[in-house]
Tab-separated table of C-alpha atoms and ligand atoms in Angstrom:
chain	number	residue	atom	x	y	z
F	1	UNK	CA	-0.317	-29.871	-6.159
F	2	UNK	CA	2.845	-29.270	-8.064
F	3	UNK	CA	5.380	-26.218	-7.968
F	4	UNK	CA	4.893	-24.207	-11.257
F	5	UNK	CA	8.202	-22.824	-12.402
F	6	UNK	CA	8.050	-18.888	-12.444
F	7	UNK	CA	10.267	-16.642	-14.338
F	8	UNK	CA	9.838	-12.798	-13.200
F	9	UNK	CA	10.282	-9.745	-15.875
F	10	UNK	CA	10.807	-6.226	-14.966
F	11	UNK	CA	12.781	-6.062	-11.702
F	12	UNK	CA	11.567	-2.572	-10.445
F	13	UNK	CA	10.212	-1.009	-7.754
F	14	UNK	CA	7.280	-3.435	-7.402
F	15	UNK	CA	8.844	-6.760	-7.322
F	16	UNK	CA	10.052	-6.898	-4.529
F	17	UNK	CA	6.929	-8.035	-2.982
F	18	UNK	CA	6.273	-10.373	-5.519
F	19	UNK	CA	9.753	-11.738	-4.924
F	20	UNK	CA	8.972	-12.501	-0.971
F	21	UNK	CA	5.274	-12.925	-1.526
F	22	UNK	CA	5.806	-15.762	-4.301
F	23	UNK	CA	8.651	-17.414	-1.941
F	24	UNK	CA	5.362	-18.120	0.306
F	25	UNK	CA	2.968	-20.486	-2.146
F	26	UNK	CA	4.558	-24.022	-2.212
F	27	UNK	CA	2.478	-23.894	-5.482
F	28	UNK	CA	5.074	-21.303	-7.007
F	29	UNK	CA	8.864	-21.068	-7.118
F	30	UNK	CA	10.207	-18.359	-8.970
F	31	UNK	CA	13.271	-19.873	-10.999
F	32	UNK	CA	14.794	-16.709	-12.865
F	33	UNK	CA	14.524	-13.132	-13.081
F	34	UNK	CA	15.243	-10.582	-15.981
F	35	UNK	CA	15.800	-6.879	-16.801
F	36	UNK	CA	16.032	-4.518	-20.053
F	37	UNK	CA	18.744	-3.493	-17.237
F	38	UNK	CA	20.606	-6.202	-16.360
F	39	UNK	CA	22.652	-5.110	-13.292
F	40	UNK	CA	18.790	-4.874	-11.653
F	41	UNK	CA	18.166	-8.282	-12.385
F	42	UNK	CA	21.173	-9.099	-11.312
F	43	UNK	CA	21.039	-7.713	-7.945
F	44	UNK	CA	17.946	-8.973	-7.406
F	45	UNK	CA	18.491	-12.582	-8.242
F	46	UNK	CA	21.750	-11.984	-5.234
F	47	UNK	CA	19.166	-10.455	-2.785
F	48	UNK	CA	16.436	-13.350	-3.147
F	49	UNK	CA	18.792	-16.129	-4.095
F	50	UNK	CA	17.048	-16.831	-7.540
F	51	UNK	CA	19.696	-19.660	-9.463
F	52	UNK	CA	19.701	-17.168	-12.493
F	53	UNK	CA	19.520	-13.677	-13.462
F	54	UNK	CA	19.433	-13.643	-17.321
F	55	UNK	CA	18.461	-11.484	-20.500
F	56	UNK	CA	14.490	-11.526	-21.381
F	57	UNK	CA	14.373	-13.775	-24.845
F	58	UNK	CA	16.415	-16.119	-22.520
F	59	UNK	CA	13.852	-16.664	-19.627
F	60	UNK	CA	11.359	-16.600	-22.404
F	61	UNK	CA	12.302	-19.269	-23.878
F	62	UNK	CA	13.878	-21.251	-20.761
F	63	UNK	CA	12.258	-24.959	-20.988
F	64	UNK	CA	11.704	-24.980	-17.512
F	65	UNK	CA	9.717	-22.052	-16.676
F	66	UNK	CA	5.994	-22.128	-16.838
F	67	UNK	CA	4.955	-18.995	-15.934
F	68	UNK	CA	6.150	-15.817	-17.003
F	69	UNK	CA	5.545	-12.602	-14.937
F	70	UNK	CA	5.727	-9.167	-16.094
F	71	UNK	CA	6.646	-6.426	-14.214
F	72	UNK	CA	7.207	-4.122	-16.514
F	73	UNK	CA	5.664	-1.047	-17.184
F	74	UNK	CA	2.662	-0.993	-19.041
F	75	UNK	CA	4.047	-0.175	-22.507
F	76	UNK	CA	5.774	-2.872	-22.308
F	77	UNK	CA	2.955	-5.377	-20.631
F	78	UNK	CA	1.560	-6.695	-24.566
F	79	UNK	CA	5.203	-7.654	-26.194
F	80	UNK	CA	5.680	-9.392	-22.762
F	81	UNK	CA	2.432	-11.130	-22.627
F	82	UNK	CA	2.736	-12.010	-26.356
F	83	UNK	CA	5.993	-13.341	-26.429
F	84	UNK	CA	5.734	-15.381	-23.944
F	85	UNK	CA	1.968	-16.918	-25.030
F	86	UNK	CA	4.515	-17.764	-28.219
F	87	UNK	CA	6.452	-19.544	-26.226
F	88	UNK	CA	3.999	-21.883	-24.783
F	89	UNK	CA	3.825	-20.265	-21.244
F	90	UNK	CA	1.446	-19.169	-19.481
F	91	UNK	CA	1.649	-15.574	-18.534
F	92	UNK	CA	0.758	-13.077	-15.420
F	93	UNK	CA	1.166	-9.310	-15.599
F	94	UNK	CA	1.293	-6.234	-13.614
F	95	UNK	CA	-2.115	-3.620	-14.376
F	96	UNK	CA	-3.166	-3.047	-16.710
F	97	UNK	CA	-3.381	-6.164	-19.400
F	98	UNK	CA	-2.467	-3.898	-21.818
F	99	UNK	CA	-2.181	0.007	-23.189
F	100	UNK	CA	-4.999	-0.493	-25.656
F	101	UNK	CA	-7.802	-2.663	-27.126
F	102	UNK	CA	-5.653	-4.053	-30.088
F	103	UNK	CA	-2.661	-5.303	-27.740
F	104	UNK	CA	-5.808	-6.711	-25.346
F	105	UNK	CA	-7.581	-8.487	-27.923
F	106	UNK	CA	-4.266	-10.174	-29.505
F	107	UNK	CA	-3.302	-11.435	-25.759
F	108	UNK	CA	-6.400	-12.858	-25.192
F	109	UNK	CA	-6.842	-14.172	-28.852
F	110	UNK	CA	-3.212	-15.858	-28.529
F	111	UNK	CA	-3.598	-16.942	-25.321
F	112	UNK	CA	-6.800	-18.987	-26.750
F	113	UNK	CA	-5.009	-20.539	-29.468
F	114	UNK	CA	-2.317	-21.471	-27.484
F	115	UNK	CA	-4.582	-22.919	-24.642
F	116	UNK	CA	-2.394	-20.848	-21.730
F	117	UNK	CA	-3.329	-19.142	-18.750
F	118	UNK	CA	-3.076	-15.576	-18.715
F	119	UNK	CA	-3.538	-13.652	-15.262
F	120	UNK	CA	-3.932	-9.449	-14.650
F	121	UNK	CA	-3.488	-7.697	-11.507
F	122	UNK	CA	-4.861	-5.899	-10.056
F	123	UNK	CA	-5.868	-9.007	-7.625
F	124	UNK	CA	-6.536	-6.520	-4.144
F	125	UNK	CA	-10.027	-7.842	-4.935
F	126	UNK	CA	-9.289	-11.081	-3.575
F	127	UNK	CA	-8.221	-9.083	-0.525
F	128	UNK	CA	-10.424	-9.569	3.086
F	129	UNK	CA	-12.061	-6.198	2.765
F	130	UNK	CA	-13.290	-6.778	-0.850
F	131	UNK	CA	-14.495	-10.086	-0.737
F	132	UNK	CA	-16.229	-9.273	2.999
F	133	UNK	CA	-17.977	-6.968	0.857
F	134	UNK	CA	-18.794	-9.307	-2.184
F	135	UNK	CA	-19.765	-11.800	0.541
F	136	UNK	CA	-22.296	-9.262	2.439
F	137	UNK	CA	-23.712	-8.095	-1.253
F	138	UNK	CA	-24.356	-11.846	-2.334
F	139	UNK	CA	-26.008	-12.759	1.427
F	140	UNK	CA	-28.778	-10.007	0.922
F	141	UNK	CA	-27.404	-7.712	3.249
F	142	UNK	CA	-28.061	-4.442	1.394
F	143	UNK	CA	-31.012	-5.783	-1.544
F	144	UNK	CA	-30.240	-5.219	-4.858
F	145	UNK	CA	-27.339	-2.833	-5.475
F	146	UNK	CA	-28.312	-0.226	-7.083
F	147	UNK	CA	-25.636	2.712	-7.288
F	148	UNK	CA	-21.929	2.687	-6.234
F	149	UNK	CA	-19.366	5.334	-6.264
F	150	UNK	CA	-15.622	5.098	-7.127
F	151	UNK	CA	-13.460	7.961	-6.358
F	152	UNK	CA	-9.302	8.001	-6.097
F	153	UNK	CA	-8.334	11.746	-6.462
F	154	UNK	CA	-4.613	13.116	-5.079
F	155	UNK	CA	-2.056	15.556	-6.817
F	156	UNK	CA	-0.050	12.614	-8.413
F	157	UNK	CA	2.700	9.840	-7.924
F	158	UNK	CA	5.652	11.613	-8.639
F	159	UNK	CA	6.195	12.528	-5.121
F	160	UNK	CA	7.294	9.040	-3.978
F	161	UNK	CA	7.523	6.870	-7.473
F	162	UNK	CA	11.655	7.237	-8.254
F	163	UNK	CA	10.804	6.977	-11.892
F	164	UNK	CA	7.456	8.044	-12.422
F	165	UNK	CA	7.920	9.072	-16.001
F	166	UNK	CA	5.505	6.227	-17.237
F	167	UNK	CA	2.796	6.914	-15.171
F	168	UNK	CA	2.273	9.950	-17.274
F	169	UNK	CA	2.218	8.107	-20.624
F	170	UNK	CA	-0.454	6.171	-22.436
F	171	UNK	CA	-1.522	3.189	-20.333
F	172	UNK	CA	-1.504	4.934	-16.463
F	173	UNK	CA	-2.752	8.254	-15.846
F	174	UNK	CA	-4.704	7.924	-12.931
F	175	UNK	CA	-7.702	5.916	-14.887
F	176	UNK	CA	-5.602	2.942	-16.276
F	177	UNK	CA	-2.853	3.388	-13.226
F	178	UNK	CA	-5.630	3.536	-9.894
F	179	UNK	CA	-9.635	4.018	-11.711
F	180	UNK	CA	-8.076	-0.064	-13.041
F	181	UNK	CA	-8.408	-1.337	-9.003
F	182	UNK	CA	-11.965	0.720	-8.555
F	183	UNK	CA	-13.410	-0.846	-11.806
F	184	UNK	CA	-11.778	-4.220	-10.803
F	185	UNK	CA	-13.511	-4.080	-7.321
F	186	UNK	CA	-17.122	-3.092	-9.021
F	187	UNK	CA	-16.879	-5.602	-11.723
F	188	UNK	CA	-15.799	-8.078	-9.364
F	189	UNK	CA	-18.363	-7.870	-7.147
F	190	UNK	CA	-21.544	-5.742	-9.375
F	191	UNK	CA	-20.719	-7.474	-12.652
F	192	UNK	CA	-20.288	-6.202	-15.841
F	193	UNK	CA	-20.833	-2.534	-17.187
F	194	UNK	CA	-22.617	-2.020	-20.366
F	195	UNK	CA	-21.379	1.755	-20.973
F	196	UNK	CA	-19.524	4.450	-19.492
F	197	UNK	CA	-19.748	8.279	-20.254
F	198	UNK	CA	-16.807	10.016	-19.886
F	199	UNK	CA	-15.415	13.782	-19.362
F	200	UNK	CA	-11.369	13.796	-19.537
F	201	UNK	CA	-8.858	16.840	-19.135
F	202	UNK	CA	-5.265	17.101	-18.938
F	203	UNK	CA	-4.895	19.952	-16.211
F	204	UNK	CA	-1.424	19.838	-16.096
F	205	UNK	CA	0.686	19.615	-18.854
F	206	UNK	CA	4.363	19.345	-17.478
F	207	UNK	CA	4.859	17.798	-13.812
F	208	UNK	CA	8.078	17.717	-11.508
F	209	UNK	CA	9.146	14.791	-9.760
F	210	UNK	CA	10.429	15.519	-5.964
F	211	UNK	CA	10.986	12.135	-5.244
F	212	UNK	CA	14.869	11.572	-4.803
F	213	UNK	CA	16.577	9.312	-7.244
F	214	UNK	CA	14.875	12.114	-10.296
F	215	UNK	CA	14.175	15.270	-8.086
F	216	UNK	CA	13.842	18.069	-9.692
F	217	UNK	CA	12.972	16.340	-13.297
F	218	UNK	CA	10.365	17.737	-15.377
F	219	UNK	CA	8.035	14.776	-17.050
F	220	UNK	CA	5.856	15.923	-20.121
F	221	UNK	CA	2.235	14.483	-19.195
F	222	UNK	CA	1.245	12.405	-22.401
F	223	UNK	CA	-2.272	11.090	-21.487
F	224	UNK	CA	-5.999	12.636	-19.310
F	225	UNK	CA	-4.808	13.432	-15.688
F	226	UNK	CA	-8.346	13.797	-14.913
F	227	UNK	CA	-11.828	11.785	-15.435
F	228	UNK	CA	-14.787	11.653	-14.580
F	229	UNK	CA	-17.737	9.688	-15.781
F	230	UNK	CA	-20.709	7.360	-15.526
F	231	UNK	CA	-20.534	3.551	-15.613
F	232	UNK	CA	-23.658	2.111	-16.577
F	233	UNK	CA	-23.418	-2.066	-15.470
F	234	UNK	CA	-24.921	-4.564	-17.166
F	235	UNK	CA	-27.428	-5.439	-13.985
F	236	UNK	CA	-28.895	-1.910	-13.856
F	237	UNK	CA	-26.547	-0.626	-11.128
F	238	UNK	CA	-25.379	2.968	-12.137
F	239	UNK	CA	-21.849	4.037	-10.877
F	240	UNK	CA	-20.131	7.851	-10.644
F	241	UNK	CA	-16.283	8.203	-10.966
F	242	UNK	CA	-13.752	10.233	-10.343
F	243	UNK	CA	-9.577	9.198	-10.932
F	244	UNK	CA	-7.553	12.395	-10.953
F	245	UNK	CA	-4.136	13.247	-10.753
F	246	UNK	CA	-4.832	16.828	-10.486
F	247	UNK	CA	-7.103	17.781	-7.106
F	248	UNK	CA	-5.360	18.152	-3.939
F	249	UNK	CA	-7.443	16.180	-0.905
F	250	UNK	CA	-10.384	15.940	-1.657
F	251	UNK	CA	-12.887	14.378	1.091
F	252	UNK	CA	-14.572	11.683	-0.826
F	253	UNK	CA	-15.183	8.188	0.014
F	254	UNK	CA	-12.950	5.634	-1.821
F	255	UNK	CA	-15.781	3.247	-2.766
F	256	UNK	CA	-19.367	3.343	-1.491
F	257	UNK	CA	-22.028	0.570	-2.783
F	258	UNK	CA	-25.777	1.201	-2.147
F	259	UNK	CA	-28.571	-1.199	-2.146
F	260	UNK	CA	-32.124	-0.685	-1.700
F	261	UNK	CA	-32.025	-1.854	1.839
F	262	UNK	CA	-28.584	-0.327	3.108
F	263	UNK	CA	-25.036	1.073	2.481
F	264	UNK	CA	-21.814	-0.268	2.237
F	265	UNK	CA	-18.719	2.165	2.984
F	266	UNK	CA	-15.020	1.102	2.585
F	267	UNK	CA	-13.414	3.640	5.156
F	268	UNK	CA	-10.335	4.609	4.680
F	269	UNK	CA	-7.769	5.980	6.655
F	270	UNK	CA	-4.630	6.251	4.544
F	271	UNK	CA	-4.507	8.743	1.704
F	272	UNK	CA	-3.382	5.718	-0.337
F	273	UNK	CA	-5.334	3.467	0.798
F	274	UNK	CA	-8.381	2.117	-1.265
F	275	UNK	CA	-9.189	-1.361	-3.354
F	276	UNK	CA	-5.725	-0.727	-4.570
F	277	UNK	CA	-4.736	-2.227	-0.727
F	278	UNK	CA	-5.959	-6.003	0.544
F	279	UNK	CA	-7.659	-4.811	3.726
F	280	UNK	CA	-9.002	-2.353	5.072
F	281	UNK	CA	-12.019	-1.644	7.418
F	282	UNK	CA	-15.806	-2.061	6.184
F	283	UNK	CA	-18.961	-0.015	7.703
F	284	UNK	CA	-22.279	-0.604	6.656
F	285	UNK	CA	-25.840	0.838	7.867
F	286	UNK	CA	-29.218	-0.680	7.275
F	287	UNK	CA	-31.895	1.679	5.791
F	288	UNK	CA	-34.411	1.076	8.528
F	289	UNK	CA	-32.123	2.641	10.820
F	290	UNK	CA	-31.229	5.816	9.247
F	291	UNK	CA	-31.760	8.844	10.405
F	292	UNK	CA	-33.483	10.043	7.574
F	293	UNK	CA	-36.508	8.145	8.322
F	294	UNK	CA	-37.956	10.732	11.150
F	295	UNK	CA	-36.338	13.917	9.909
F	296	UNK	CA	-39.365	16.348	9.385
F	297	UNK	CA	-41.317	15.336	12.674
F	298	UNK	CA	-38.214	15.506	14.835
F	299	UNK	CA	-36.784	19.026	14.137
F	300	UNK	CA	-34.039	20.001	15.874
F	301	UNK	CA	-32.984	16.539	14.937
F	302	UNK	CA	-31.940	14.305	17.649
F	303	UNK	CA	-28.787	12.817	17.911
F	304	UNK	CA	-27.899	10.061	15.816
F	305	UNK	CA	-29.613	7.167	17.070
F	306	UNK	CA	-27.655	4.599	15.675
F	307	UNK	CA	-24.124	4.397	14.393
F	308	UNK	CA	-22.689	2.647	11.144
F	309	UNK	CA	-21.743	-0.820	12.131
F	310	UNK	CA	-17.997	-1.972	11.590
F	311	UNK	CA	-18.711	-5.534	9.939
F	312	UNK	CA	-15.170	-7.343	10.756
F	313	UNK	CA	-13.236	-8.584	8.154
F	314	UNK	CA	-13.695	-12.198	7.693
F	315	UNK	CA	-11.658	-13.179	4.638
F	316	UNK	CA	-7.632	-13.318	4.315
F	317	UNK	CA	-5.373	-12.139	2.222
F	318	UNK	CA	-5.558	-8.400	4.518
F	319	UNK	CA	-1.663	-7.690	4.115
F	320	UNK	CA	0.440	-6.518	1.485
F	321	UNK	CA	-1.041	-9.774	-0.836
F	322	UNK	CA	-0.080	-8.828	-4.532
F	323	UNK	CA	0.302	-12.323	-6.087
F	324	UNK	CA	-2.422	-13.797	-5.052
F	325	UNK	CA	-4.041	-14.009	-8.357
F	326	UNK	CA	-0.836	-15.414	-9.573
F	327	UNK	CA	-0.830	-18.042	-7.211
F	328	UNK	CA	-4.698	-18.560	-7.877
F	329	UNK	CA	-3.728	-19.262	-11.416
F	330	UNK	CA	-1.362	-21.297	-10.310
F	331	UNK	CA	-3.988	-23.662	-8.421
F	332	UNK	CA	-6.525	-23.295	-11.639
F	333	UNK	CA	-3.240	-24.200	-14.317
F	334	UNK	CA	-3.809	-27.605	-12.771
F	335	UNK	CA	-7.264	-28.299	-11.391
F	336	UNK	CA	-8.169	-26.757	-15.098
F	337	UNK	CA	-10.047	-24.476	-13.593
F	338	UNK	CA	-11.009	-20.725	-14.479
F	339	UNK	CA	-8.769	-18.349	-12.406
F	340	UNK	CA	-10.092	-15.541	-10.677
F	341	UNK	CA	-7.784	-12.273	-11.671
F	342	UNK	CA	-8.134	-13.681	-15.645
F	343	UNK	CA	-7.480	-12.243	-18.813
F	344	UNK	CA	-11.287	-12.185	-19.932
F	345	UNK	CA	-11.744	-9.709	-16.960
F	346	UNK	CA	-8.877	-7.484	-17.491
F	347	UNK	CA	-10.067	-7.122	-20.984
F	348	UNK	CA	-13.623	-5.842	-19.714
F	349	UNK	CA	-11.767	-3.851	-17.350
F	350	UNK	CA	-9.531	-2.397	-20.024
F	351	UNK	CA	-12.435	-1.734	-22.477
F	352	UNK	CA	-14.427	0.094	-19.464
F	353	UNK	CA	-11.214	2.154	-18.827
F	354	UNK	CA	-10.703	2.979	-22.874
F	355	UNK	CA	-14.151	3.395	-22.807
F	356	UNK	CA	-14.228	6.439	-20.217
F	357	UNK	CA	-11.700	7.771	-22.687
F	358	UNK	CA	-13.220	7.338	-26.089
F	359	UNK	CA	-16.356	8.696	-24.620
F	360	UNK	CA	-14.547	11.885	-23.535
F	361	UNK	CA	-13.514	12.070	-26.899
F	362	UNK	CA	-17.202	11.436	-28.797
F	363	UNK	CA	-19.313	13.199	-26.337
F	364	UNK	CA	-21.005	9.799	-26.623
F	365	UNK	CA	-21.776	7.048	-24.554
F	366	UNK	CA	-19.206	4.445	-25.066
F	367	UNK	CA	-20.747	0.703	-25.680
F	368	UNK	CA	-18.806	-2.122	-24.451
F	369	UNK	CA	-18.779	-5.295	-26.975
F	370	UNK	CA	-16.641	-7.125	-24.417
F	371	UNK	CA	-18.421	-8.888	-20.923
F	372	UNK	CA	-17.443	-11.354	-18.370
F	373	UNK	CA	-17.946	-13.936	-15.714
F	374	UNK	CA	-17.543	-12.547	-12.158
F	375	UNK	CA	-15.090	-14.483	-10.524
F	376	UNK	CA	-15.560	-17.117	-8.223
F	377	UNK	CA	-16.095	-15.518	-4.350
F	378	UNK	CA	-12.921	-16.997	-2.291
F	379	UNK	CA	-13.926	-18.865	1.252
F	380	UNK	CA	-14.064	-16.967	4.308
F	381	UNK	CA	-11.055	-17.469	6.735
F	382	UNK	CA	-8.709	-19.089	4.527
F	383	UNK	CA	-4.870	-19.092	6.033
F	384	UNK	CA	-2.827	-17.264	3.596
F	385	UNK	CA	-0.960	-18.103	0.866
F	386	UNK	CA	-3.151	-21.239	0.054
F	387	UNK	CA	-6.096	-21.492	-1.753
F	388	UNK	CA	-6.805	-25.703	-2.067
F	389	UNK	CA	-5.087	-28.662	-0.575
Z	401	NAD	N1	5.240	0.730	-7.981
Z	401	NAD	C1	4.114	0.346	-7.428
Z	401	NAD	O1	3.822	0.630	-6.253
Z	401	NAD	C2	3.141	-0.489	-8.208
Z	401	NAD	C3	2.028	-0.964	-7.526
Z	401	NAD	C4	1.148	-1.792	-8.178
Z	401	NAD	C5	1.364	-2.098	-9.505
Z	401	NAD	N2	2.411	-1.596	-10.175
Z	401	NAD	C6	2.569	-1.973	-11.598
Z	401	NAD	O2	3.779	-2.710	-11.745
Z	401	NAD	C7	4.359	-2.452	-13.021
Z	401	NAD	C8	5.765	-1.960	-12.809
Z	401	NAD	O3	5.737	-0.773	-12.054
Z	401	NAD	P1	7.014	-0.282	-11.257
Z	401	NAD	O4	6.542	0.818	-10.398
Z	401	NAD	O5	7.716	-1.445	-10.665
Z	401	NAD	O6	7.871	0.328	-12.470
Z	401	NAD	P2	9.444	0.548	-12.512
Z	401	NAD	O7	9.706	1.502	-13.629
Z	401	NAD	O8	9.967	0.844	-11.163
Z	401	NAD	O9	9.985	-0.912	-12.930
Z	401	NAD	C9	9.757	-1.496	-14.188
Z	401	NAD	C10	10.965	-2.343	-14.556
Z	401	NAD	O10	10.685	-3.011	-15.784
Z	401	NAD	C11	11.818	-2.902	-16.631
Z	401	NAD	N3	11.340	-3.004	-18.008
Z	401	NAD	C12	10.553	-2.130	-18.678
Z	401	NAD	N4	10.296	-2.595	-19.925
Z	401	NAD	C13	10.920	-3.787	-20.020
Z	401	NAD	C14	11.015	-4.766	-21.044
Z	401	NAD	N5	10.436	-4.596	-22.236
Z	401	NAD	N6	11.735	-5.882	-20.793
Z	401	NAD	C15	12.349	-6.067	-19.595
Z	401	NAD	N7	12.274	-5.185	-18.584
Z	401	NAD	C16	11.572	-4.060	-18.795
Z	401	NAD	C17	12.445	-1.566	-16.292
Z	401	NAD	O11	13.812	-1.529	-16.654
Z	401	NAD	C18	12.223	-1.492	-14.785
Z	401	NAD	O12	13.292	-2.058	-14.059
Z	401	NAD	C19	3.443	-1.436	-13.711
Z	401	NAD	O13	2.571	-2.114	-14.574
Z	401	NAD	C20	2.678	-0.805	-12.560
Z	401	NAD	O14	1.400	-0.380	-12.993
Z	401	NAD	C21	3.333	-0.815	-9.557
């Protein structure tokens, strides 16, 4: 399999793991590297020993790159994605594909004409813990899912982001910055939704960032900081959600899934943690064993009889893993196969997310007119940082 050419946009405060992650796949070698500021790209290029550091319309239109990634922020994630489709490149971005449906549909219409490849993160779901879970859902292990829940709710980024400005804008917000890894996970493994219903607030209209490089900046909040809604998929599943920026620590599960015949439970133990991480530990209980099942003959109830089992992780990809879809899209650029993390998925995603919104707006159901494939399950126990020989 060949080396695809990479150039990297947007040289922030996430690419540094893309920088060493992407050094790992012999299938990707990224060539250049480019900043609205330069002196970041720059220093970045030094630190990781890229050969050049150079303005965007230049990597753009380099020869010898094949893949752009963008790392910008999410305003910026269409003109990216568009320019370099123009180009003749394929292209890879950061969450989400795009800050609304027009950008999304001209990405994925260009990207069409132009017969590219284009790639969204978020790829955690091609993490160990998530496809574990897809893998125990497709064996039977809990019937037919029927309900799942998705909640990420803390008081906001601005404590640790050192410019978190954005993620108070159109495009983030906690839906479209964390609710885009919980509908990733649920389309990725449930399939797709059909219609969401929506409730969104802003609850806080001005925040302060105490995080060092800004501290002590006010940011004017320009989008909901707080949503919650129904998402109604396609196979009859029904999910609840919750993404706030607004609550402080709440004791919710991250993500449960239910089936007729059992539960799945993605524990968490880090207040960050969730399907926006690659691992992560699994539980699951089998509805013949619950408790439940004797409660009104056996009053006081007796202690539980039988625990939630811990079902080990048996996929890879369980560290810090952001690239993988890249690297995936790498493989599928030349087996011409579909990639996993693809642009007809982050458009569902997007519409689901716009939907929550639109709804909140209408007091309506919102209707999705987009769908998608689910993507292909990965194979258990792969070494990482290789997908096919
Ligand atoms: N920070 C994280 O932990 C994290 C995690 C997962 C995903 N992401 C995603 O990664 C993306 C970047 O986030 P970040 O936290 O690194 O933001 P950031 O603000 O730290 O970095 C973004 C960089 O992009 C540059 N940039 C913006 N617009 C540009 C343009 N038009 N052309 C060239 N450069 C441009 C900025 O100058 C900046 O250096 C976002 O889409 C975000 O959702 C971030």
């Amino acid at each position: 399999m060949k080396t695809l050419k990479v150039g990297l946009v947007g040289c922030g405060n996430i690419c540094d793991i893309y920088f060493q992650n992407c050094q790992k796949w012999s299938v990707l070698d990224i060539v250049a590297c480019a900043d609205l500021i330069s002196a970041r790209a720059e220093a970045k290029a030094k630190e990781y020993d890229i050969p050049k550091a150079c303005s965007v319309d230049e990597l753009i239109n380099d020869p010898a790159i094949d893949i752009v990634l963008n790392l910008t922020t999410p305003q910026s994630h269409a003109k990216i994605y568009l320019a370099a489709l123009e180009a003749g490149k394929h292209a890879y971005s950061e969450k989400p594909l795009a800050i609304d449906l027009e950008d999304g549909k001209k990405i994925i219409r260009l990207a069409n004409q132009k017969k590219r490849f284009v790639g969204c993160a978020p790829d955690t779901f091609l993490g160990g813990r998530l496809q574990t879970c897809r893998k125990l859902i497709d064996d039977g292990w809990i019937g037919e899912p029927v309900a799942a829940t998705a909640f990420c709710a803390f008081h906001g980024h601005e404590v640790w982001h050192p410019d978190p400005a954005f993620l108070y804008q159109k495009g983030a917000g906690p839906m479209f910055d964390m609710g885009v890894y919980y509908m990733t996970a649920l389309i990725s493994i449930l399939g797709p939704v059909k219609q969401v219903f929506g409730g969104a607030r802003t609850f806080f209209k001005e925040r302060t960032v105490t995080s060092q490089a800004k501290y002590g900046e006010k940011v004017k909040v320009g989008t909901e900081t707080h949503i919650t809604g129904v998402m109604d998929f396609a196979s009859g599943a029904l999910g609840t959600v919750m993404m706030s920026f607004d609550v402080w620590d709440p004791h919710l599960p991250r993500i449960e899934i239910y089936g007729r015949e059992g539960t799945i439970y993605m524990h968490e133990d880090d207040p960050y943690g969730g399907p926006n991480v690659f691992g992560g530990k699994i539980y699951f209980r089998r509805g013949k064993d619950s408790d439940w099942l004797g409660y009104p003959s056996q009053i006081p109830r007796k202690p539980k009889m039988t625990a939630w089992d811990e079902i080990p992780v048996i996929h890879g990809y369980n560290g810090n893993s952001r690239g993988v879809g890249l690297g995936d899209m790498a493989y599928a650029i030349q087996t011409g196969r579909s990639n996993r993390a693809s642009g007809e998925m982050a458009f569902h995603v997007l519409e689901t997310m716009v939907g929550f919104m639109e709804s909140a707006k209408s007091e309506k159901y919102y209707k999705l007119t987009s769908t998608c494939a689910k993507p292909e399950p990965l194979t258990p126990n792969l070494p990482d940082f290789v997908l096919e020989k």
